[in-house]
Short mmCIF file of C-alpha atoms in Angstrom, two decimals:
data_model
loop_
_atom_site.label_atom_id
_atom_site.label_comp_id
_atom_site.label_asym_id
_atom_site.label_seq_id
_atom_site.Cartn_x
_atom_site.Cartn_y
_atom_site.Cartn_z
CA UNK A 1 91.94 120.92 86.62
CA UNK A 2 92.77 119.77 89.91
CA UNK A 3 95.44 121.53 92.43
CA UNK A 4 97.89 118.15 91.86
CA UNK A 5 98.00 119.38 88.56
CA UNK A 6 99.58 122.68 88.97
CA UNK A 7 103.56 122.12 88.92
CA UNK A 8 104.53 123.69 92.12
CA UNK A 9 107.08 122.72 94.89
CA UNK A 10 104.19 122.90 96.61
CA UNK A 11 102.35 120.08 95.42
CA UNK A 12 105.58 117.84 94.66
CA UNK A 13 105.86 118.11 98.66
CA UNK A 14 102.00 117.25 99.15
CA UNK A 15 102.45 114.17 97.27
CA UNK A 16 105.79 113.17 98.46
CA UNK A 17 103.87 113.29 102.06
CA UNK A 18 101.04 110.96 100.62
CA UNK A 19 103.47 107.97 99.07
CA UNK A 20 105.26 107.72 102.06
CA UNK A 21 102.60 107.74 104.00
CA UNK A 22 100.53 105.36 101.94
CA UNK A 23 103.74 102.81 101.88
CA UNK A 24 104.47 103.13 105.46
CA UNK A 25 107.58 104.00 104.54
CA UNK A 26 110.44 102.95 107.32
CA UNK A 27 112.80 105.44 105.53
CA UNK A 28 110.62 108.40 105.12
CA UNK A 29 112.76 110.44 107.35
CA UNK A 30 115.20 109.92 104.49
CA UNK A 31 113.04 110.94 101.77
CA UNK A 32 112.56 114.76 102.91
CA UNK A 33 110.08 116.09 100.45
CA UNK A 34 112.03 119.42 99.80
CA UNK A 35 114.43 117.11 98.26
CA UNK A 36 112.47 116.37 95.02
CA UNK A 37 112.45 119.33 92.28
CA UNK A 38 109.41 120.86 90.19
CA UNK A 39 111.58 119.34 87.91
CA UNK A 40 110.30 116.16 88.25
CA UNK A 41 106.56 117.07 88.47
CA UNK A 42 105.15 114.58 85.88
CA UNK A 43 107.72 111.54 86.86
CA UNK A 44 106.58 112.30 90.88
CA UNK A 45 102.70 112.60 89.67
CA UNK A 46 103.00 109.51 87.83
CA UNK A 47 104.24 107.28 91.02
CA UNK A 48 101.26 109.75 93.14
CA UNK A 49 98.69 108.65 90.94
CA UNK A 50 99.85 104.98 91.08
CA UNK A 51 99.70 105.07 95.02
CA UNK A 52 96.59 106.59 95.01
CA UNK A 53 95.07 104.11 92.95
CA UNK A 54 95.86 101.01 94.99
CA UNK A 55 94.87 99.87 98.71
CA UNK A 56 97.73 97.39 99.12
CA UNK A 57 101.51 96.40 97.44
CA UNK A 58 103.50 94.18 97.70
CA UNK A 59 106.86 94.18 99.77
CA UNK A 60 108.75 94.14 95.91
CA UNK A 61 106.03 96.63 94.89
CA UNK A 62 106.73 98.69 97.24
CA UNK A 63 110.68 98.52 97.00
CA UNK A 64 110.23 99.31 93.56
CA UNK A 65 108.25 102.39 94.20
CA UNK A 66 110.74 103.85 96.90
CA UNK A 67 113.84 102.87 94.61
CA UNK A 68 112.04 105.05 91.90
CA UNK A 69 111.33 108.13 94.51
CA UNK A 70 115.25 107.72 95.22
CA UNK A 71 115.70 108.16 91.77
CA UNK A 72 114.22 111.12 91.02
CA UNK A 73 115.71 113.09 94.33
CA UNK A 74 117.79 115.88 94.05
CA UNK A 75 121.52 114.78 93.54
#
């Protein structure tokens, strides 16, 4: 078992760092990691795992990832 796959706010942070980081993302001030939940552990691994596994997206790849972070933020 690796330490992604512990469900802590912890980790959602860690890997809300690493997709915007891996997308370059312009808005990433915007997208504070403290405001995703444990909650949404499995949805945020899911996208994680998906940015992990590629070197390069596309501009609509990428505006499709970021629209689905902003979906699972805190309201």
């Amino acid at each position: 078992m690796s330490n992604m796959d512990q469900q802590t706010q912890e980790n959602v942070e860690i890997m809300i760092e690493a997709i915007k980081t891996k997308l370059r993302m312009a808005s990433g001030a915007a997208m504070q990691a403290s405001n995703f939940s444990v909650d949404q552990y499995e949805d945020i691994k899911d996208l994680y795992d998906i940015v992990n596994g590629k070197d390069r997206f596309s501009i609509s790849e990428v505006e499709a990832l970021v629209s689905e972070l902003g979906k699972l933020r805190k309201k």
